Amino acid sequence: MTTVLDPKRSNAINIGLTTLPPVHVIKAALLNFDEFAVSKDGIEKLLTMMPTEEERQKIEEAQLANPDVPLGPAENFLMTLASIGGLAARLQLWAFKLDYDSMEREIAEPLFDLKVGMAQLVQNATFRCILATLLAVGNFLNGSQSSGFELSYLEKVSEVKDTVRRQSLLHHLCSLVLQTRPDSSDLYSEIPALTRCAKVDFEQLTENLGQLERRSRAAEESLRSLAKHELSPALRARLTHFLAQCGRRVAMLRVVHRRVCNRFHAFLLYLGYTAPAAREVRIMQFCHTLREFALEYRTCRERVLQQQQKRATYRERNKTRGRMITETEKFSGVAGEAPNHASLPVAVGSGPGRGDADSHASMKSLLTSKPEDTTHGRRSRGMVQSSSPVTPTATGPSTAPPEEPPGSNLPSDTSDEIMDLLVQSVTKSSPRALAARERKRSRGNRKSLRRTLKSGLGEDLVQALGLSKGPGLEV
């Protein structure tokens, strides 16, 4: 095996061959510009592996000296590439064809973002409000009447602090803007095009545009040099059309670049820059300043909104401090919507609401009222219970109260009404309230009805209740 190349050069070619198609496939692809056989990375490797004239001569001399010894893989690959007519022109033209779309996109997209970003900033009401508020604060602090300030001062807004609470000027700026314009935005989300422009070096973009123009002209020269070699008419027409279209688009891209730059300078004049100062402003630095300020403003605005929300919640909680839960607006509204049963003299309910107070007042008035035919005395719970055997409890159309014997001193109207109210309050109370009453009653003065009926009532109770003995009545 004949090896005449430098070992480093030979190893580099052998390593490159591991990621490339076979040699005969590469030769056919280069002759027909087949993009499916060789990729963009393969073209870039072939550009670094092209044989030089000196290497070709050494390989030919070694082959003539030893015609029976086969060539090594690297030498065979270089001789195959050297057999292709116009190899350098083919590779450069093919590389330009594959790189053109990405190169054009890298230039056109930042220019479009810059154009859109300037329009977004001009139409942004939040940005105008921020500048006006910052100018008013600066005039107040400095005691001056300035008509404007440089936008480079936006980088220092977060560094200036007050001497009392040590809050930054940006914090006070956010608070004032939220007071004057509650519907204002965070500014950062409304200028996405300028935030993308802050990452692009427009000076390098200008150089890339010049490089694209030079490569376009070099591709046209390569196509003209390939006219001396074998090239199919269809392929020649296709490449000619592509290069002509690229030439027009590159020229148009140059015009767009010039107009966008002029519009940016006009935009700086609109913001108050002088003409000499506008020519010195770099686009990337300007966009970076606005991007950083908008990002800091959004963060500070969110923090101010959180503080305002906490203060509002604290004030709302202080309104109900020291009050019972039933005195709040929520519970008072529920109590106000409860139906009013005007037909019932005693309000049915277990909570400490207004109905229980009314029932207590009505019960107290009925118990303290005294009929004309009864003796004056204070009644107790035991007295009311003792009068239950003689008070009719069943009412209806089929039952009628028995006639009272003459001379009876039983209270008829008041006692019946009291017993009816007692029955209603006991039967219509909630189970929880009834159980509470039973427990309270058991802890008090417990007098058994069985014991009362067995031993009878005392004379003082009979006289107090007006149950003196009469004809037809026994106690």
Tab-separated table of C-alpha atoms in Angstrom:
chain	number	residue	atom	x	y	z
A	1	MET	CA	0.000	0.000	0.000
A	2	THR	CA	1.508	3.287	-1.135
A	3	THR	CA	1.451	6.115	1.446
A	4	VAL	CA	3.113	9.393	0.490
A	5	LEU	CA	1.122	11.854	2.624
A	6	ASP	CA	2.107	13.308	5.960
A	7	PRO	CA	0.898	11.050	8.831
A	8	LYS	CA	-1.180	13.823	10.416
A	9	ARG	CA	-2.755	14.664	7.084
A	10	SER	CA	-3.412	11.013	6.344
A	11	ASN	CA	-5.013	10.418	9.790
A	12	ALA	CA	-7.254	13.482	9.401
A	13	ILE	CA	-8.492	12.279	6.007
A	14	ASN	CA	-9.098	8.748	7.301
A	15	ILE	CA	-11.126	10.105	10.243
A	16	GLY	CA	-13.154	12.266	7.868
A	17	LEU	CA	-13.913	9.306	5.625
A	18	THR	CA	-15.676	7.534	8.506
A	19	THR	CA	-18.534	10.106	8.389
A	20	LEU	CA	-18.690	10.543	4.619
A	21	PRO	CA	-20.333	8.368	1.971
A	22	PRO	CA	-18.166	6.109	-0.188
A	23	VAL	CA	-15.817	7.786	-2.646
A	24	HIS	CA	-17.801	6.882	-5.782
A	25	VAL	CA	-20.998	8.282	-4.185
A	26	ILE	CA	-19.229	11.544	-3.358
A	27	LYS	CA	-17.993	11.890	-6.951
A	28	ALA	CA	-21.453	11.343	-8.435
A	29	ALA	CA	-23.001	13.782	-5.947
A	30	LEU	CA	-20.467	16.510	-6.775
A	31	LEU	CA	-21.068	16.126	-10.506
A	32	ASN	CA	-24.875	16.387	-10.141
A	33	PHE	CA	-25.143	18.649	-7.017
A	34	ASP	CA	-27.126	15.974	-5.233
A	35	GLU	CA	-28.097	17.461	-1.833
A	36	PHE	CA	-29.483	14.133	-0.584
A	37	ALA	CA	-26.217	12.233	-0.997
A	38	VAL	CA	-23.929	14.749	0.738
A	39	SER	CA	-25.115	16.988	3.540
A	40	LYS	CA	-23.990	20.484	4.455
A	41	ASP	CA	-21.516	19.165	7.010
A	42	GLY	CA	-20.105	16.831	4.385
A	43	ILE	CA	-19.507	19.756	2.003
A	44	GLU	CA	-17.664	21.664	4.743
A	45	LYS	CA	-15.433	18.669	5.396
A	46	LEU	CA	-14.726	18.235	1.698
A	47	LEU	CA	-13.635	21.872	1.525
A	48	THR	CA	-10.963	21.154	4.163
A	49	MET	CA	-9.931	17.857	2.521
A	50	MET	CA	-9.401	19.085	-1.060
A	51	PRO	CA	-6.064	17.888	-2.486
A	52	THR	CA	-3.405	20.445	-3.231
A	53	GLU	CA	-1.355	20.441	-6.428
A	54	GLU	CA	1.740	19.279	-4.538
A	55	GLU	CA	-0.102	16.308	-2.981
A	56	ARG	CA	-1.501	15.311	-6.358
A	57	GLN	CA	1.975	15.327	-7.945
A	58	LYS	CA	3.463	13.220	-5.136
A	59	ILE	CA	0.719	10.630	-5.418
A	60	GLU	CA	1.123	10.413	-9.237
A	61	GLU	CA	4.907	9.992	-8.952
A	62	ALA	CA	4.534	7.238	-6.340
A	63	GLN	CA	1.961	5.484	-8.492
A	64	LEU	CA	4.260	5.595	-11.526
A	65	ALA	CA	7.182	4.289	-9.486
A	66	ASN	CA	5.186	1.361	-8.063
A	67	PRO	CA	2.341	0.614	-10.459
A	68	ASP	CA	1.605	-2.753	-8.845
A	69	VAL	CA	1.191	-1.383	-5.301
A	70	PRO	CA	-2.329	-0.078	-4.538
A	71	LEU	CA	-2.834	3.360	-3.037
A	72	GLY	CA	-3.844	3.900	0.576
A	73	PRO	CA	-7.395	5.071	1.499
A	74	ALA	CA	-6.348	8.700	1.927
A	75	GLU	CA	-4.341	8.777	-1.307
A	76	ASN	CA	-7.126	7.046	-3.257
A	77	PHE	CA	-9.693	9.555	-1.902
A	78	LEU	CA	-7.546	12.550	-2.871
A	79	MET	CA	-6.948	11.232	-6.387
A	80	THR	CA	-10.698	10.655	-6.849
A	81	LEU	CA	-11.438	14.247	-5.839
A	82	ALA	CA	-8.648	15.523	-8.117
A	83	SER	CA	-10.265	13.762	-11.084
A	84	ILE	CA	-13.396	15.967	-10.779
A	85	GLY	CA	-13.162	19.017	-13.031
A	86	GLY	CA	-13.630	22.392	-11.265
A	87	LEU	CA	-13.722	20.815	-7.801
A	88	ALA	CA	-13.114	24.049	-5.863
A	89	ALA	CA	-15.766	25.944	-7.855
A	90	ARG	CA	-18.296	23.157	-7.392
A	91	LEU	CA	-17.735	22.961	-3.635
A	92	GLN	CA	-17.894	26.755	-3.137
A	93	LEU	CA	-21.043	27.060	-5.240
A	94	TRP	CA	-22.671	24.153	-3.462
A	95	ALA	CA	-21.715	25.503	-0.007
A	96	PHE	CA	-23.186	28.921	-0.899
A	97	LYS	CA	-26.404	27.284	-2.074
A	98	LEU	CA	-26.762	25.434	1.217
A	99	ASP	CA	-25.813	28.393	3.440
A	100	TYR	CA	-27.800	31.128	1.730
A	101	ASP	CA	-31.133	30.634	3.530
A	102	SER	CA	-29.612	30.661	7.009
A	103	MET	CA	-27.381	33.661	6.232
A	104	GLU	CA	-30.300	35.651	4.857
A	105	ARG	CA	-32.447	34.761	7.888
A	106	GLU	CA	-29.733	35.887	10.311
A	107	ILE	CA	-29.758	39.315	8.657
A	108	ALA	CA	-33.439	39.826	7.844
A	109	GLU	CA	-34.999	38.768	11.168
A	110	PRO	CA	-33.083	41.247	13.397
A	111	LEU	CA	-33.843	44.066	10.950
A	112	PHE	CA	-37.541	43.187	11.041
A	113	ASP	CA	-37.488	42.984	14.856
A	114	LEU	CA	-35.874	46.401	15.069
A	115	LYS	CA	-38.502	47.911	12.782
A	116	VAL	CA	-41.372	46.346	14.754
A	117	GLY	CA	-39.762	47.193	18.116
A	118	MET	CA	-39.543	50.897	17.298
A	119	ALA	CA	-43.224	50.910	16.363
A	120	GLN	CA	-44.136	49.092	19.588
A	121	LEU	CA	-42.214	51.585	21.690
A	122	VAL	CA	-43.771	54.619	19.982
A	123	GLN	CA	-47.310	53.298	20.493
A	124	ASN	CA	-46.751	52.118	24.064
A	125	ALA	CA	-48.756	54.215	26.546
A	126	THR	CA	-47.035	52.668	29.565
A	127	PHE	CA	-43.607	53.752	28.322
A	128	ARG	CA	-44.814	57.335	27.829
A	129	CYS	CA	-46.338	57.361	31.316
A	130	ILE	CA	-43.102	56.053	32.825
A	131	LEU	CA	-41.008	58.710	31.109
A	132	ALA	CA	-43.423	61.501	32.105
A	133	THR	CA	-43.537	60.350	35.735
A	134	LEU	CA	-39.762	59.983	35.937
A	135	LEU	CA	-39.285	63.449	34.464
A	136	ALA	CA	-41.737	64.959	36.976
A	137	VAL	CA	-40.007	63.238	39.899
A	138	GLY	CA	-36.607	64.413	38.686
A	139	ASN	CA	-37.781	67.999	38.320
A	140	PHE	CA	-39.308	67.899	41.806
A	141	LEU	CA	-36.181	66.485	43.429
A	142	ASN	CA	-33.795	68.786	41.574
A	143	GLY	CA	-36.021	71.853	41.763
A	144	SER	CA	-35.719	72.411	38.024
A	145	GLN	CA	-37.946	72.533	34.962
A	146	SER	CA	-36.127	70.267	32.517
A	147	SER	CA	-37.929	69.273	29.341
A	148	GLY	CA	-36.356	65.808	29.094
A	149	PHE	CA	-33.505	63.472	30.018
A	150	GLU	CA	-31.296	60.926	28.287
A	151	LEU	CA	-32.552	57.379	28.147
A	152	SER	CA	-29.215	56.155	29.455
A	153	TYR	CA	-30.404	57.381	32.877
A	154	LEU	CA	-32.800	54.404	32.952
A	155	GLU	CA	-29.835	52.244	33.964
A	156	LYS	CA	-29.473	54.224	37.231
A	157	VAL	CA	-33.127	54.323	38.303
A	158	SER	CA	-32.814	51.167	40.395
A	159	GLU	CA	-29.651	52.458	42.100
A	160	VAL	CA	-31.045	55.758	43.473
A	161	LYS	CA	-32.693	55.327	46.911
A	162	ASP	CA	-34.497	57.599	49.336
A	163	THR	CA	-33.018	58.461	52.738
A	164	VAL	CA	-36.016	57.425	54.880
A	165	ARG	CA	-37.159	53.944	53.900
A	166	ARG	CA	-34.227	53.126	51.622
A	167	GLN	CA	-36.578	52.317	48.767
A	168	SER	CA	-35.259	52.693	45.224
A	169	LEU	CA	-36.486	55.315	42.819
A	170	LEU	CA	-37.815	52.498	40.661
A	171	HIS	CA	-40.079	51.388	43.538
A	172	HIS	CA	-41.553	54.876	43.908
A	173	LEU	CA	-41.856	55.134	40.131
A	174	CYS	CA	-43.899	51.911	39.980
A	175	SER	CA	-46.135	53.094	42.815
A	176	LEU	CA	-46.837	56.429	41.125
A	177	VAL	CA	-47.524	54.837	37.752
A	178	LEU	CA	-49.952	52.366	39.324
A	179	GLN	CA	-51.751	55.221	41.065
A	180	THR	CA	-52.085	57.398	37.976
A	181	ARG	CA	-52.549	54.570	35.445
A	182	PRO	CA	-53.974	51.436	37.107
A	183	ASP	CA	-54.494	49.884	33.657
A	184	SER	CA	-50.818	50.142	32.711
A	185	SER	CA	-48.830	47.043	31.792
A	186	ASP	CA	-45.464	45.682	32.886
A	187	LEU	CA	-43.803	47.107	29.702
A	188	TYR	CA	-41.590	44.030	29.256
A	189	SER	CA	-44.314	41.885	27.724
A	190	GLU	CA	-45.237	44.624	25.224
A	191	ILE	CA	-41.793	45.063	23.618
A	192	PRO	CA	-40.688	41.513	22.708
A	193	ALA	CA	-39.077	42.628	19.448
A	194	LEU	CA	-36.704	45.050	21.206
A	195	THR	CA	-35.759	42.428	23.785
A	196	ARG	CA	-34.679	40.150	20.938
A	197	CYS	CA	-32.713	42.966	19.303
A	198	ALA	CA	-30.734	43.395	22.537
A	199	LYS	CA	-29.029	40.063	21.792
A	200	VAL	CA	-27.940	40.978	18.243
A	201	ASP	CA	-24.725	42.775	17.370
A	202	PHE	CA	-25.823	45.006	14.498
A	203	GLU	CA	-22.263	45.916	13.610
A	204	GLN	CA	-21.524	42.240	13.031
A	205	LEU	CA	-24.785	42.033	11.102
A	206	THR	CA	-23.515	44.718	8.722
A	207	GLU	CA	-20.340	42.696	8.171
A	208	ASN	CA	-22.398	39.552	7.553
A	209	LEU	CA	-24.400	41.397	4.916
A	210	GLY	CA	-21.184	42.438	3.174
A	211	GLN	CA	-19.902	38.848	3.351
A	212	LEU	CA	-23.166	37.608	1.820
A	213	GLU	CA	-22.734	39.997	-1.087
A	214	ARG	CA	-19.161	38.842	-1.639
A	215	ARG	CA	-20.117	35.167	-1.544
A	216	SER	CA	-22.943	35.814	-3.981
A	217	ARG	CA	-20.540	37.360	-6.475
A	218	ALA	CA	-18.039	34.524	-5.913
A	219	ALA	CA	-20.765	31.963	-6.599
A	220	GLU	CA	-21.538	33.676	-9.894
A	221	GLU	CA	-17.844	33.528	-10.805
A	222	SER	CA	-17.766	29.824	-9.889
A	223	LEU	CA	-20.711	29.130	-12.153
A	224	ARG	CA	-19.012	30.895	-15.035
A	225	SER	CA	-15.829	28.881	-14.439
A	226	LEU	CA	-17.832	25.638	-14.583
A	227	ALA	CA	-18.861	26.400	-18.152
A	228	LYS	CA	-15.590	24.837	-19.342
A	229	HIS	CA	-16.433	21.542	-17.621
A	230	GLU	CA	-19.154	19.006	-18.100
A	231	LEU	CA	-22.444	20.375	-16.780
A	232	SER	CA	-25.916	19.330	-17.873
A	233	PRO	CA	-28.123	22.079	-19.378
A	234	ALA	CA	-30.875	21.522	-16.786
A	235	LEU	CA	-28.436	21.842	-13.895
A	236	ARG	CA	-26.859	24.922	-15.465
A	237	ALA	CA	-30.272	26.575	-15.876
A	238	ARG	CA	-31.267	25.733	-12.312
A	239	LEU	CA	-28.063	27.167	-10.851
A	240	THR	CA	-28.300	30.278	-13.018
A	241	HIS	CA	-31.845	30.956	-11.860
A	242	PHE	CA	-30.863	30.444	-8.233
A	243	LEU	CA	-27.931	32.831	-8.395
A	244	ALA	CA	-29.962	35.499	-10.192
A	245	GLN	CA	-32.656	35.297	-7.522
A	246	CYS	CA	-30.033	35.465	-4.775
A	247	GLY	CA	-28.514	38.567	-6.351
A	248	ARG	CA	-31.872	40.352	-6.339
A	249	ARG	CA	-32.650	39.376	-2.753
A	250	VAL	CA	-29.223	40.459	-1.516
A	251	ALA	CA	-29.635	43.840	-3.199
A	252	MET	CA	-33.076	44.198	-1.625
A	253	LEU	CA	-31.654	43.214	1.748
A	254	ARG	CA	-29.051	45.953	1.441
A	255	VAL	CA	-31.804	48.526	0.791
A	256	VAL	CA	-33.815	47.271	3.777
A	257	HIS	CA	-30.763	47.505	6.018
A	258	ARG	CA	-30.105	51.100	4.997
A	259	ARG	CA	-33.739	52.175	5.497
A	260	VAL	CA	-34.066	50.498	8.900
A	261	CYS	CA	-30.875	52.187	10.097
A	262	ASN	CA	-32.151	55.552	8.896
A	263	ARG	CA	-35.458	54.935	10.652
A	264	PHE	CA	-33.623	54.122	13.859
A	265	HIS	CA	-31.753	57.423	13.718
A	266	ALA	CA	-35.052	59.219	13.106
A	267	PHE	CA	-36.474	57.382	16.092
A	268	LEU	CA	-33.636	58.655	18.269
A	269	LEU	CA	-34.343	62.191	17.096
A	270	TYR	CA	-37.989	61.628	18.043
A	271	LEU	CA	-36.889	60.636	21.548
A	272	GLY	CA	-34.973	63.891	21.925
A	273	TYR	CA	-31.421	62.947	20.899
A	274	THR	CA	-29.370	65.460	18.991
A	275	ALA	CA	-28.148	64.543	15.530
A	276	PRO	CA	-24.469	64.056	16.575
A	277	ALA	CA	-25.526	62.003	19.636
A	278	ALA	CA	-27.874	59.872	17.521
A	279	ARG	CA	-25.036	58.914	15.175
A	280	GLU	CA	-22.970	57.642	18.129
A	281	VAL	CA	-25.699	55.488	19.667
A	282	ARG	CA	-25.254	51.785	19.033
A	283	ILE	CA	-28.423	49.841	18.329
A	284	MET	CA	-27.463	46.894	20.515
A	285	GLN	CA	-26.622	49.106	23.501
A	286	PHE	CA	-29.860	51.063	23.152
A	287	CYS	CA	-31.989	47.932	23.011
A	288	HIS	CA	-30.067	46.382	25.895
A	289	THR	CA	-30.752	49.432	28.091
A	290	LEU	CA	-34.478	49.295	27.377
A	291	ARG	CA	-34.590	45.540	27.891
A	292	GLU	CA	-32.873	45.658	31.294
A	293	PHE	CA	-35.047	48.549	32.477
A	294	ALA	CA	-38.232	46.822	31.332
A	295	LEU	CA	-37.187	43.621	33.106
A	296	GLU	CA	-36.441	45.468	36.363
A	297	TYR	CA	-39.682	47.436	36.060
A	298	ARG	CA	-41.715	44.250	35.665
A	299	THR	CA	-40.093	42.669	38.738
A	300	CYS	CA	-40.562	45.786	40.872
A	301	ARG	CA	-44.151	46.227	39.682
A	302	GLU	CA	-45.060	42.698	40.738
A	303	ARG	CA	-43.538	43.323	44.159
A	304	VAL	CA	-45.483	46.586	44.591
A	305	LEU	CA	-48.731	44.866	43.594
A	306	GLN	CA	-48.100	42.126	46.158
A	307	GLN	CA	-47.504	44.718	48.882
A	308	GLN	CA	-50.702	46.558	47.978
A	309	GLN	CA	-52.648	43.305	48.062
A	310	LYS	CA	-51.256	42.463	51.506
A	311	ARG	CA	-52.169	45.901	52.833
A	312	ALA	CA	-55.698	45.616	51.472
A	313	THR	CA	-56.097	42.202	53.106
A	314	TYR	CA	-54.762	43.561	56.403
A	315	ARG	CA	-57.198	46.493	56.326
A	316	GLU	CA	-60.058	44.132	55.557
A	317	ARG	CA	-59.151	41.937	58.493
A	318	ASN	CA	-58.922	44.927	60.833
A	319	LYS	CA	-62.521	45.823	60.061
A	320	THR	CA	-63.748	42.705	61.900
A	321	ARG	CA	-61.159	42.642	64.692
A	322	GLY	CA	-62.835	42.346	68.138
A	323	ARG	CA	-66.254	41.543	66.703
A	324	MET	CA	-68.249	38.344	66.946
A	325	ILE	CA	-68.746	36.280	63.840
A	326	THR	CA	-72.490	36.932	63.912
A	327	GLU	CA	-71.852	40.687	63.674
A	328	THR	CA	-70.078	40.515	60.317
A	329	GLU	CA	-71.749	41.521	57.088
A	330	LYS	CA	-71.777	37.945	55.830
A	331	PHE	CA	-73.821	36.599	58.715
A	332	SER	CA	-76.005	39.691	59.057
A	333	GLY	CA	-76.991	39.349	55.405
A	334	VAL	CA	-77.989	35.725	55.945
A	335	ALA	CA	-80.019	36.670	59.012
A	336	GLY	CA	-81.755	39.466	57.107
A	337	GLU	CA	-82.826	37.075	54.366
A	338	ALA	CA	-84.521	34.662	56.820
A	339	PRO	CA	-88.343	34.482	56.392
A	340	ASN	CA	-90.446	36.317	58.933
A	341	HIS	CA	-93.238	34.119	60.290
A	342	ALA	CA	-95.738	36.716	61.445
A	343	SER	CA	-98.344	34.074	62.177
A	344	LEU	CA	-96.273	32.437	64.923
A	345	PRO	CA	-96.061	34.331	68.201
A	346	VAL	CA	-92.842	32.488	69.088
A	347	ALA	CA	-89.951	32.404	66.586
A	348	VAL	CA	-88.648	28.901	65.967
A	349	GLY	CA	-84.838	28.624	65.920
A	350	SER	CA	-81.888	27.478	67.885
A	351	GLY	CA	-79.353	30.224	67.172
A	352	PRO	CA	-78.982	33.425	69.192
A	353	GLY	CA	-80.743	35.520	66.562
A	354	ARG	CA	-83.412	38.123	66.603
A	355	GLY	CA	-86.238	35.532	66.595
A	356	ASP	CA	-85.170	34.131	69.985
A	357	ALA	CA	-85.076	37.611	71.476
A	358	ASP	CA	-88.597	38.331	70.204
A	359	SER	CA	-89.918	34.993	71.507
A	360	HIS	CA	-88.311	35.632	74.878
A	361	ALA	CA	-89.883	39.088	75.067
A	362	SER	CA	-93.330	37.788	74.106
A	363	MET	CA	-93.103	34.897	76.575
A	364	LYS	CA	-92.001	37.257	79.339
A	365	SER	CA	-94.884	39.634	78.663
A	366	LEU	CA	-97.392	36.792	78.743
A	367	LEU	CA	-95.996	35.311	81.930
A	368	THR	CA	-95.904	38.642	83.718
A	369	SER	CA	-99.422	39.610	82.657
A	370	LYS	CA	-102.037	38.808	85.344
A	371	PRO	CA	-105.721	38.128	84.737
A	372	GLU	CA	-108.374	40.005	86.679
A	373	ASP	CA	-109.740	36.961	88.514
A	374	THR	CA	-106.375	35.625	89.762
A	375	THR	CA	-104.434	36.519	92.820
A	376	HIS	CA	-101.261	38.519	92.475
A	377	GLY	CA	-98.141	36.409	92.898
A	378	ARG	CA	-94.877	35.388	91.239
A	379	ARG	CA	-95.022	32.207	89.183
A	380	SER	CA	-92.257	29.706	88.788
A	381	ARG	CA	-91.572	26.806	86.491
A	382	GLY	CA	-93.058	24.389	88.998
A	383	MET	CA	-96.278	26.371	89.105
A	384	VAL	CA	-96.717	26.243	85.372
A	385	GLN	CA	-96.087	22.501	85.362
A	386	SER	CA	-98.630	21.969	88.134
A	387	SER	CA	-101.364	23.643	86.136
A	388	SER	CA	-100.913	21.330	83.171
A	389	PRO	CA	-103.339	18.590	84.364
A	390	VAL	CA	-106.250	20.958	84.388
A	391	THR	CA	-105.441	22.786	81.156
A	392	PRO	CA	-106.960	21.331	77.999
A	393	THR	CA	-104.241	20.392	75.512
A	394	ALA	CA	-106.237	18.892	72.661
A	395	THR	CA	-108.039	21.263	70.327
A	396	GLY	CA	-110.151	20.479	67.358
A	397	PRO	CA	-113.657	20.548	66.001
A	398	SER	CA	-114.682	17.249	67.675
A	399	THR	CA	-113.491	18.150	71.172
A	400	ALA	CA	-114.856	20.929	73.306
A	401	PRO	CA	-113.624	22.153	76.653
A	402	PRO	CA	-115.708	21.033	79.622
A	403	GLU	CA	-117.900	23.573	81.248
A	404	GLU	CA	-116.403	25.091	84.335
A	405	PRO	CA	-118.399	24.764	87.462
A	406	PRO	CA	-119.856	27.912	88.863
A	407	GLY	CA	-117.732	29.704	91.322
A	408	SER	CA	-114.465	28.372	89.829
A	409	ASN	CA	-111.554	30.760	89.975
A	410	LEU	CA	-109.392	29.011	87.301
A	411	PRO	CA	-107.715	31.365	84.856
A	412	SER	CA	-109.045	30.359	81.469
A	413	ASP	CA	-107.675	32.678	78.782
A	414	THR	CA	-104.201	33.485	80.059
A	415	SER	CA	-103.379	29.965	81.217
A	416	ASP	CA	-104.459	28.415	77.936
A	417	GLU	CA	-102.369	30.843	75.954
A	418	ILE	CA	-99.326	30.263	78.148
A	419	MET	CA	-99.656	26.491	77.814
A	420	ASP	CA	-100.065	26.713	74.054
A	421	LEU	CA	-96.915	28.786	73.762
A	422	LEU	CA	-95.027	26.383	76.013
A	423	VAL	CA	-96.143	23.397	73.946
A	424	GLN	CA	-95.173	25.139	70.696
A	425	SER	CA	-91.762	26.168	72.008
A	426	VAL	CA	-91.022	22.644	73.256
A	427	THR	CA	-92.305	20.730	70.237
A	428	LYS	CA	-90.810	23.025	67.587
A	429	SER	CA	-87.390	23.547	69.127
A	430	SER	CA	-84.358	21.877	67.604
A	431	PRO	CA	-83.080	18.655	69.210
A	432	ARG	CA	-79.860	20.359	70.255
A	433	ALA	CA	-81.668	23.201	72.031
A	434	LEU	CA	-84.111	20.751	73.640
A	435	ALA	CA	-81.245	18.623	74.988
A	436	ALA	CA	-79.560	21.751	76.375
A	437	ARG	CA	-82.763	22.749	78.143
A	438	GLU	CA	-83.159	19.279	79.617
A	439	ARG	CA	-79.601	19.304	80.967
A	440	LYS	CA	-80.071	22.775	82.434
A	441	ARG	CA	-83.382	21.786	83.947
A	442	SER	CA	-81.877	18.673	85.544
A	443	ARG	CA	-79.218	20.765	87.259
A	444	GLY	CA	-81.797	23.158	88.755
A	445	ASN	CA	-84.645	22.623	91.173
A	446	ARG	CA	-85.911	19.183	90.131
A	447	LYS	CA	-89.491	18.592	91.214
A	448	SER	CA	-91.052	15.368	90.015
A	449	LEU	CA	-94.565	15.542	88.653
A	450	ARG	CA	-95.233	12.075	90.159
A	451	ARG	CA	-94.237	13.352	93.608
A	452	THR	CA	-96.387	16.439	93.169
A	453	LEU	CA	-99.432	14.418	92.175
A	454	LYS	CA	-98.855	11.983	95.042
A	455	SER	CA	-98.408	14.518	97.826
A	456	GLY	CA	-100.605	17.196	96.395
A	457	LEU	CA	-100.073	20.925	96.166
A	458	GLY	CA	-99.563	23.119	99.136
A	459	GLU	CA	-102.047	25.758	100.149
A	460	ASP	CA	-99.691	28.563	99.175
A	461	LEU	CA	-99.242	27.170	95.673
A	462	VAL	CA	-102.972	26.654	95.273
A	463	GLN	CA	-103.652	30.207	96.288
A	464	ALA	CA	-100.838	31.544	94.103
A	465	LEU	CA	-102.126	29.673	91.076
A	466	GLY	CA	-105.740	30.559	91.842
A	467	LEU	CA	-106.685	26.908	92.154
A	468	SER	CA	-108.813	27.169	95.251
A	469	LYS	CA	-111.217	24.310	95.761
A	470	GLY	CA	-114.655	24.676	94.393
A	471	PRO	CA	-117.556	22.407	93.613
A	472	GLY	CA	-116.561	19.738	91.102
A	473	LEU	CA	-112.810	20.298	91.401
A	474	GLU	CA	-110.312	18.411	93.514
A	475	VAL	CA	-106.647	18.991	93.732
